[in-house]
């Protein structure tokens, strides 16, 4: 260590961060570890990546590459001070300030940690004391050249990352870092660090439309793991690369290369990056995701006192074709099984059967509801449920009257032409007319029909963004994204009891910019119940279990086993009911009613539990799929949902390592009358043995409790 090097150690909540500070190098984040764990302090490695990497027009990288770890300005930043304080929300905060004396650019890294969370939230604030600068990329955080404090290297770690697509969400992969693209080379011979990287990018406004903004690095020996998430409702980029002595992780919002984004920074007019969270665990992947789960709960703007059971008429039921005649029997049936909210989904505004490109006014159809939509909502309230409506607030159909009455400046534009995708124009929430329109719509629907629940959908992806006023398209998109969040904040403040579901073609915008503000996430539009379990089982890696709205669409033509299969999918998340309940027999209704009752009983546990994956988040199913939830306070409380798909072996062994050595008894929680199941517990190995001889798809919810 050079004589000028110092280690800045900061403990925020449940994490300890160590930074390298020197007069001749930028600040570097050298170590993250759970607070209170022991280990040798890291060395201030000369090749560690700067804490902040900034690509500035005219400055570039050195050496040239595709990466965000070799920027010229980032290498020139020097420490000018740091402040430890308490943030306005009571959390701990650290602000580290740096400056590039050549360009005049200033960068402040902000770290914020709650006392209850083993994670830290971070972002970067950019300014300048010199001439105007055009920033083309800025990291919210960049770790130094470290992986852990145990001496493990790149060859000892796996990268965990997720792909996502419409009706094929949450597909996780675990790959050795070397196989993920970090090619081994000899930096001493070549006099340069490696230039390879593994990178994932989300484009346009679907933050989870291709890949997930969550990832992890996991030591193969289970001794240390780092998990992260980018908390932005639009474009983002993250990458893992190698330097001379280890790996770095760089987390960013939009960039010039990937997203046509740039921002002009001048004195008095800076830029703040998108927030990210880092969670660390002295364990494996499940422990790191558990730490990130705790962090997500600290991000919630509000937590409803009651987590309601929602019935929605869409999935495999009315499918966007509601009428009074069809809805009234469904409303009665939903109330009979115990639903708290009845949401009328898409189509309630449609007059001619061709509504996709005419939406925007959001006024009820007179032909679908001869007695008025109020008649339907009155029945919902009469049955002691909260009325809900589907709404897609950010779009105006090309055939809507509002397409001609709202000003052009209220829409996304490119080169003076409105952006049109999938028969819709995209509202720009930076414009007061667009915001006033949405305020009028929501306030009117709530006042006229007593709406207490909205399903906010989003089925458009408008490309790079809007270049209105001469800014880069990606900058226009980012400003709209942030304006939409501001609108949501004002809406929830104005109507504090309102509940809002986040839906974007199922789960194409499943991020914690939105989920920190909204209450429920529809996890998929998947209509095939046999394809839903892998989606539902993996969703808690990205979303809080109590926000995972998993469709449970039992149908009258299903056998009891098949109905229990789809109903069990929702029990350990948020049971999101649909299906033709009004056509069911009393016995079939009883099975649905039982699922609702069990779900309601376990909801308080779900809302504080941590997820784990007995077969591994990224493991092959072999026809069996499972997800577990364990108590964050007492490890004795553990529940699992287990699905057996067609063609699976009759028995599966499910490791539950946190219960190893405990004498427990498996109890079938749902369905209570589960037949054909066998269960046993191996205390010494910490393994649950389940078997089923059923020929049809089958599923159950199991509790492991004291023997």
PDB file of C-alpha atoms in Angstrom, residues 331-518:
ATOM      1  CA  UNK A 331     -69.114 -10.727  -8.908  1.00  0.00           C
ATOM      2  CA  UNK A 332     -71.392 -12.863  -6.768  1.00  0.00           C
ATOM      3  CA  UNK A 333     -69.139 -15.909  -7.162  1.00  0.00           C
ATOM      4  CA  UNK A 334     -66.002 -13.940  -6.317  1.00  0.00           C
ATOM      5  CA  UNK A 335     -67.642 -12.625  -3.167  1.00  0.00           C
ATOM      6  CA  UNK A 336     -68.775 -16.120  -2.231  1.00  0.00           C
ATOM      7  CA  UNK A 337     -65.187 -17.457  -2.258  1.00  0.00           C
ATOM      8  CA  UNK A 338     -63.906 -14.522  -0.192  1.00  0.00           C
ATOM      9  CA  UNK A 339     -62.368 -12.006  -2.627  1.00  0.00           C
ATOM     10  CA  UNK A 340     -61.794  -8.474  -1.309  1.00  0.00           C
ATOM     11  CA  UNK A 341     -61.433  -6.660  -4.650  1.00  0.00           C
ATOM     12  CA  UNK A 342     -63.235  -7.215  -7.950  1.00  0.00           C
ATOM     13  CA  UNK A 343     -61.334  -5.705 -10.882  1.00  0.00           C
ATOM     14  CA  UNK A 344     -62.999  -5.229 -14.266  1.00  0.00           C
ATOM     15  CA  UNK A 345     -60.205  -5.622 -16.765  1.00  0.00           C
ATOM     16  CA  UNK A 346     -59.776  -4.368 -20.343  1.00  0.00           C
ATOM     17  CA  UNK A 347     -62.722  -3.690 -22.645  1.00  0.00           C
ATOM     18  CA  UNK A 348     -65.047  -1.758 -20.292  1.00  0.00           C
ATOM     19  CA  UNK A 349     -64.767   1.344 -22.558  1.00  0.00           C
ATOM     20  CA  UNK A 350     -65.276  -0.518 -25.878  1.00  0.00           C
ATOM     21  CA  UNK A 351     -68.290   0.223 -28.082  1.00  0.00           C
ATOM     22  CA  UNK A 352     -67.461  -1.436 -31.409  1.00  0.00           C
ATOM     23  CA  UNK A 353     -65.211  -4.399 -30.622  1.00  0.00           C
ATOM     24  CA  UNK A 354     -62.152  -2.632 -32.044  1.00  0.00           C
ATOM     25  CA  UNK A 355     -60.883  -0.699 -29.072  1.00  0.00           C
ATOM     26  CA  UNK A 356     -57.130  -1.196 -29.189  1.00  0.00           C
ATOM     27  CA  UNK A 357     -56.287   1.937 -31.166  1.00  0.00           C
ATOM     28  CA  UNK A 358     -59.167   4.098 -29.889  1.00  0.00           C
ATOM     29  CA  UNK A 359     -58.402   4.141 -26.153  1.00  0.00           C
ATOM     30  CA  UNK A 360     -57.590   7.290 -24.226  1.00  0.00           C
ATOM     31  CA  UNK A 361     -60.813   8.927 -23.040  1.00  0.00           C
ATOM     32  CA  UNK A 362     -61.583   6.099 -20.615  1.00  0.00           C
ATOM     33  CA  UNK A 363     -65.363   6.456 -20.560  1.00  0.00           C
ATOM     34  CA  UNK A 364     -67.592   3.416 -19.992  1.00  0.00           C
ATOM     35  CA  UNK A 365     -69.299   1.698 -22.887  1.00  0.00           C
ATOM     36  CA  UNK A 366     -73.050   2.215 -23.103  1.00  0.00           C
ATOM     37  CA  UNK A 367     -73.612  -0.934 -25.178  1.00  0.00           C
ATOM     38  CA  UNK A 368     -71.731  -3.221 -22.802  1.00  0.00           C
ATOM     39  CA  UNK A 369     -73.426  -1.766 -19.724  1.00  0.00           C
ATOM     40  CA  UNK A 370     -77.026  -0.800 -20.639  1.00  0.00           C
ATOM     41  CA  UNK A 371     -77.686   0.169 -17.032  1.00  0.00           C
ATOM     42  CA  UNK A 372     -74.355   1.937 -16.764  1.00  0.00           C
ATOM     43  CA  UNK A 373     -71.037   0.792 -15.355  1.00  0.00           C
ATOM     44  CA  UNK A 374     -72.277   2.135 -12.026  1.00  0.00           C
ATOM     45  CA  UNK A 375     -74.733  -0.755 -11.834  1.00  0.00           C
ATOM     46  CA  UNK A 376     -71.821  -3.203 -11.972  1.00  0.00           C
ATOM     47  CA  UNK A 377     -69.759  -1.316  -9.401  1.00  0.00           C
ATOM     48  CA  UNK A 378     -72.765  -0.996  -7.108  1.00  0.00           C
ATOM     49  CA  UNK A 379     -73.054  -4.788  -7.109  1.00  0.00           C
ATOM     50  CA  UNK A 380     -69.370  -5.068  -6.225  1.00  0.00           C
ATOM     51  CA  UNK A 381     -69.891  -2.819  -3.209  1.00  0.00           C
ATOM     52  CA  UNK A 382     -73.111  -4.590  -2.243  1.00  0.00           C
ATOM     53  CA  UNK A 383     -71.091  -7.789  -2.033  1.00  0.00           C
ATOM     54  CA  UNK A 384     -68.613  -6.023   0.283  1.00  0.00           C
ATOM     55  CA  UNK A 385     -65.766  -5.870  -2.231  1.00  0.00           C
ATOM     56  CA  UNK A 386     -63.732  -2.912  -3.498  1.00  0.00           C
ATOM     57  CA  UNK A 387     -64.399  -1.958  -7.148  1.00  0.00           C
ATOM     58  CA  UNK A 388     -61.385  -2.041  -9.456  1.00  0.00           C
ATOM     59  CA  UNK A 389     -60.716  -1.024 -13.068  1.00  0.00           C
ATOM     60  CA  UNK A 390     -58.049  -1.714 -15.680  1.00  0.00           C
ATOM     61  CA  UNK A 391     -56.380   1.387 -17.103  1.00  0.00           C
ATOM     62  CA  UNK A 392     -53.475   2.026 -19.449  1.00  0.00           C
ATOM     63  CA  UNK A 393     -52.650   5.606 -18.510  1.00  0.00           C
ATOM     64  CA  UNK A 394     -49.632   6.417 -20.693  1.00  0.00           C
ATOM     65  CA  UNK A 395     -51.195   5.793 -24.122  1.00  0.00           C
ATOM     66  CA  UNK A 396     -53.659   7.453 -26.470  1.00  0.00           C
ATOM     67  CA  UNK A 397     -54.967   5.381 -29.377  1.00  0.00           C
ATOM     68  CA  UNK A 398     -54.433   6.812 -32.856  1.00  0.00           C
ATOM     69  CA  UNK A 399     -58.246   6.788 -33.387  1.00  0.00           C
ATOM     70  CA  UNK A 400     -59.018   8.404 -30.035  1.00  0.00           C
ATOM     71  CA  UNK A 401     -60.524  11.914 -30.116  1.00  0.00           C
ATOM     72  CA  UNK A 402     -57.823  12.942 -27.658  1.00  0.00           C
ATOM     73  CA  UNK A 403     -55.177  12.248 -30.302  1.00  0.00           C
ATOM     74  CA  UNK A 404     -56.422  15.416 -32.008  1.00  0.00           C
ATOM     75  CA  UNK A 405     -57.245  17.581 -29.000  1.00  0.00           C
ATOM     76  CA  UNK A 406     -54.156  17.212 -26.819  1.00  0.00           C
ATOM     77  CA  UNK A 407     -51.197  19.336 -28.010  1.00  0.00           C
ATOM     78  CA  UNK A 408     -48.422  17.689 -29.988  1.00  0.00           C
ATOM     79  CA  UNK A 409     -46.011  18.555 -27.199  1.00  0.00           C
ATOM     80  CA  UNK A 410     -47.926  16.214 -24.881  1.00  0.00           C
ATOM     81  CA  UNK A 411     -46.733  13.183 -26.897  1.00  0.00           C
ATOM     82  CA  UNK A 412     -43.427  11.484 -27.622  1.00  0.00           C
ATOM     83  CA  UNK A 413     -41.905  12.788 -30.839  1.00  0.00           C
ATOM     84  CA  UNK A 414     -38.935  12.046 -33.067  1.00  0.00           C
ATOM     85  CA  UNK A 415     -37.890  14.667 -35.604  1.00  0.00           C
ATOM     86  CA  UNK A 416     -41.186  16.511 -35.221  1.00  0.00           C
ATOM     87  CA  UNK A 417     -43.319  13.388 -35.833  1.00  0.00           C
ATOM     88  CA  UNK A 418     -45.321  11.670 -33.128  1.00  0.00           C
ATOM     89  CA  UNK A 419     -44.040   8.264 -32.132  1.00  0.00           C
ATOM     90  CA  UNK A 420     -46.622   5.599 -32.984  1.00  0.00           C
ATOM     91  CA  UNK A 421     -46.335   1.995 -31.852  1.00  0.00           C
ATOM     92  CA  UNK A 422     -48.953  -0.755 -31.866  1.00  0.00           C
ATOM     93  CA  UNK A 423     -51.712   1.693 -32.789  1.00  0.00           C
ATOM     94  CA  UNK A 424     -50.964   4.080 -29.911  1.00  0.00           C
ATOM     95  CA  UNK A 425     -49.269   7.397 -29.265  1.00  0.00           C
ATOM     96  CA  UNK A 426     -47.223   7.697 -26.071  1.00  0.00           C
ATOM     97  CA  UNK A 427     -48.026  10.490 -23.641  1.00  0.00           C
ATOM     98  CA  UNK A 428     -45.140  12.585 -22.348  1.00  0.00           C
ATOM     99  CA  UNK A 429     -45.770  13.158 -18.641  1.00  0.00           C
ATOM    100  CA  UNK A 430     -43.409  16.125 -18.622  1.00  0.00           C
ATOM    101  CA  UNK A 431     -46.164  18.152 -20.295  1.00  0.00           C
ATOM    102  CA  UNK A 432     -48.847  19.637 -18.011  1.00  0.00           C
ATOM    103  CA  UNK A 433     -51.646  18.764 -20.452  1.00  0.00           C
ATOM    104  CA  UNK A 434     -50.724  15.061 -20.343  1.00  0.00           C
ATOM    105  CA  UNK A 435     -50.581  15.084 -16.559  1.00  0.00           C
ATOM    106  CA  UNK A 436     -53.850  17.035 -16.252  1.00  0.00           C
ATOM    107  CA  UNK A 437     -55.543  14.497 -18.537  1.00  0.00           C
ATOM    108  CA  UNK A 438     -54.500  11.569 -16.334  1.00  0.00           C
ATOM    109  CA  UNK A 439     -55.471  13.382 -13.138  1.00  0.00           C
ATOM    110  CA  UNK A 440     -58.919  14.068 -14.590  1.00  0.00           C
ATOM    111  CA  UNK A 441     -59.381  10.439 -15.659  1.00  0.00           C
ATOM    112  CA  UNK A 442     -58.386   8.882 -12.339  1.00  0.00           C
ATOM    113  CA  UNK A 443     -60.225  11.399 -10.169  1.00  0.00           C
ATOM    114  CA  UNK A 444     -63.377  11.094 -12.304  1.00  0.00           C
ATOM    115  CA  UNK A 445     -63.435   7.290 -12.195  1.00  0.00           C
ATOM    116  CA  UNK A 446     -62.875   7.247  -8.456  1.00  0.00           C
ATOM    117  CA  UNK A 447     -65.564   9.845  -7.807  1.00  0.00           C
ATOM    118  CA  UNK A 448     -68.158   8.391 -10.187  1.00  0.00           C
ATOM    119  CA  UNK A 449     -67.716   4.676  -9.544  1.00  0.00           C
ATOM    120  CA  UNK A 450     -65.982   4.474  -6.169  1.00  0.00           C
ATOM    121  CA  UNK A 451     -62.891   2.849  -7.642  1.00  0.00           C
ATOM    122  CA  UNK A 452     -60.440   1.803  -4.942  1.00  0.00           C
ATOM    123  CA  UNK A 453     -58.149  -0.368  -7.068  1.00  0.00           C
ATOM    124  CA  UNK A 454     -56.539   0.269 -10.440  1.00  0.00           C
ATOM    125  CA  UNK A 455     -54.685  -2.172 -12.634  1.00  0.00           C
ATOM    126  CA  UNK A 456     -52.210   0.035 -14.513  1.00  0.00           C
ATOM    127  CA  UNK A 457     -51.166  -1.682 -17.725  1.00  0.00           C
ATOM    128  CA  UNK A 458     -48.496  -0.692 -20.235  1.00  0.00           C
ATOM    129  CA  UNK A 459     -48.470  -2.413 -23.635  1.00  0.00           C
ATOM    130  CA  UNK A 460     -46.301  -0.090 -25.696  1.00  0.00           C
ATOM    131  CA  UNK A 461     -42.541   0.191 -26.204  1.00  0.00           C
ATOM    132  CA  UNK A 462     -41.839   3.548 -27.908  1.00  0.00           C
ATOM    133  CA  UNK A 463     -38.238   2.988 -29.012  1.00  0.00           C
ATOM    134  CA  UNK A 464     -35.336   5.093 -27.706  1.00  0.00           C
ATOM    135  CA  UNK A 465     -37.594   7.902 -26.482  1.00  0.00           C
ATOM    136  CA  UNK A 466     -38.509  11.449 -27.479  1.00  0.00           C
ATOM    137  CA  UNK A 467     -36.252  14.204 -28.831  1.00  0.00           C
ATOM    138  CA  UNK A 468     -38.702  17.041 -28.229  1.00  0.00           C
ATOM    139  CA  UNK A 469     -36.858  20.317 -27.495  1.00  0.00           C
ATOM    140  CA  UNK A 470     -33.710  19.017 -29.133  1.00  0.00           C
ATOM    141  CA  UNK A 471     -32.519  16.635 -26.415  1.00  0.00           C
ATOM    142  CA  UNK A 472     -31.298  13.087 -26.999  1.00  0.00           C
ATOM    143  CA  UNK A 473     -34.176  10.576 -27.305  1.00  0.00           C
ATOM    144  CA  UNK A 474     -32.917   8.572 -24.334  1.00  0.00           C
ATOM    145  CA  UNK A 475     -32.813  11.712 -22.213  1.00  0.00           C
ATOM    146  CA  UNK A 476     -36.417  12.447 -23.120  1.00  0.00           C
ATOM    147  CA  UNK A 477     -37.416   8.915 -22.118  1.00  0.00           C
ATOM    148  CA  UNK A 478     -35.583   9.192 -18.792  1.00  0.00           C
ATOM    149  CA  UNK A 479     -37.272  12.515 -18.026  1.00  0.00           C
ATOM    150  CA  UNK A 480     -40.682  11.005 -18.855  1.00  0.00           C
ATOM    151  CA  UNK A 481     -39.920   7.962 -16.664  1.00  0.00           C
ATOM    152  CA  UNK A 482     -39.175  10.264 -13.757  1.00  0.00           C
ATOM    153  CA  UNK A 483     -42.208  12.446 -14.472  1.00  0.00           C
ATOM    154  CA  UNK A 484     -44.388   9.314 -14.385  1.00  0.00           C
ATOM    155  CA  UNK A 485     -42.985   8.436 -10.955  1.00  0.00           C
ATOM    156  CA  UNK A 486     -43.716  11.983  -9.771  1.00  0.00           C
ATOM    157  CA  UNK A 487     -47.285  11.627 -11.054  1.00  0.00           C
ATOM    158  CA  UNK A 488     -47.698   8.326  -9.192  1.00  0.00           C
ATOM    159  CA  UNK A 489     -46.379   9.873  -5.980  1.00  0.00           C
ATOM    160  CA  UNK A 490     -48.846  12.745  -6.239  1.00  0.00           C
ATOM    161  CA  UNK A 491     -51.694  10.347  -7.053  1.00  0.00           C
ATOM    162  CA  UNK A 492     -51.050   8.146  -4.021  1.00  0.00           C
ATOM    163  CA  UNK A 493     -50.658  11.224  -1.802  1.00  0.00           C
ATOM    164  CA  UNK A 494     -53.975  12.570  -3.072  1.00  0.00           C
ATOM    165  CA  UNK A 495     -55.751   9.212  -2.621  1.00  0.00           C
ATOM    166  CA  UNK A 496     -53.904   7.471   0.249  1.00  0.00           C
ATOM    167  CA  UNK A 497     -56.267   4.488   0.362  1.00  0.00           C
ATOM    168  CA  UNK A 498     -55.997   3.721  -3.354  1.00  0.00           C
ATOM    169  CA  UNK A 499     -54.340   0.424  -4.305  1.00  0.00           C
ATOM    170  CA  UNK A 500     -52.566   0.143  -7.658  1.00  0.00           C
ATOM    171  CA  UNK A 501     -51.381  -2.953  -9.478  1.00  0.00           C
ATOM    172  CA  UNK A 502     -48.298  -2.715 -11.687  1.00  0.00           C
ATOM    173  CA  UNK A 503     -48.805  -4.554 -14.972  1.00  0.00           C
ATOM    174  CA  UNK A 504     -47.007  -4.154 -18.274  1.00  0.00           C
ATOM    175  CA  UNK A 505     -48.074  -6.925 -20.627  1.00  0.00           C
ATOM    176  CA  UNK A 506     -47.756  -9.169 -17.599  1.00  0.00           C
ATOM    177  CA  UNK A 507     -44.372  -8.196 -16.152  1.00  0.00           C
ATOM    178  CA  UNK A 508     -42.440  -6.165 -18.714  1.00  0.00           C
ATOM    179  CA  UNK A 509     -41.860  -3.279 -16.283  1.00  0.00           C
ATOM    180  CA  UNK A 510     -41.205  -5.174 -13.056  1.00  0.00           C
ATOM    181  CA  UNK A 511     -38.742  -2.864 -11.286  1.00  0.00           C
ATOM    182  CA  UNK A 512     -38.418  -1.152  -7.913  1.00  0.00           C
ATOM    183  CA  UNK A 513     -38.801   2.348  -9.227  1.00  0.00           C
ATOM    184  CA  UNK A 514     -42.442   1.318  -9.709  1.00  0.00           C
ATOM    185  CA  UNK A 515     -42.803  -1.416  -7.104  1.00  0.00           C
ATOM    186  CA  UNK A 516     -41.544   0.835  -4.324  1.00  0.00           C
ATOM    187  CA  UNK A 517     -44.655   2.919  -5.038  1.00  0.00           C
ATOM    188  CA  UNK A 518     -47.250   0.377  -6.222  1.00  0.00           C
TER     189      UNK A 518
END
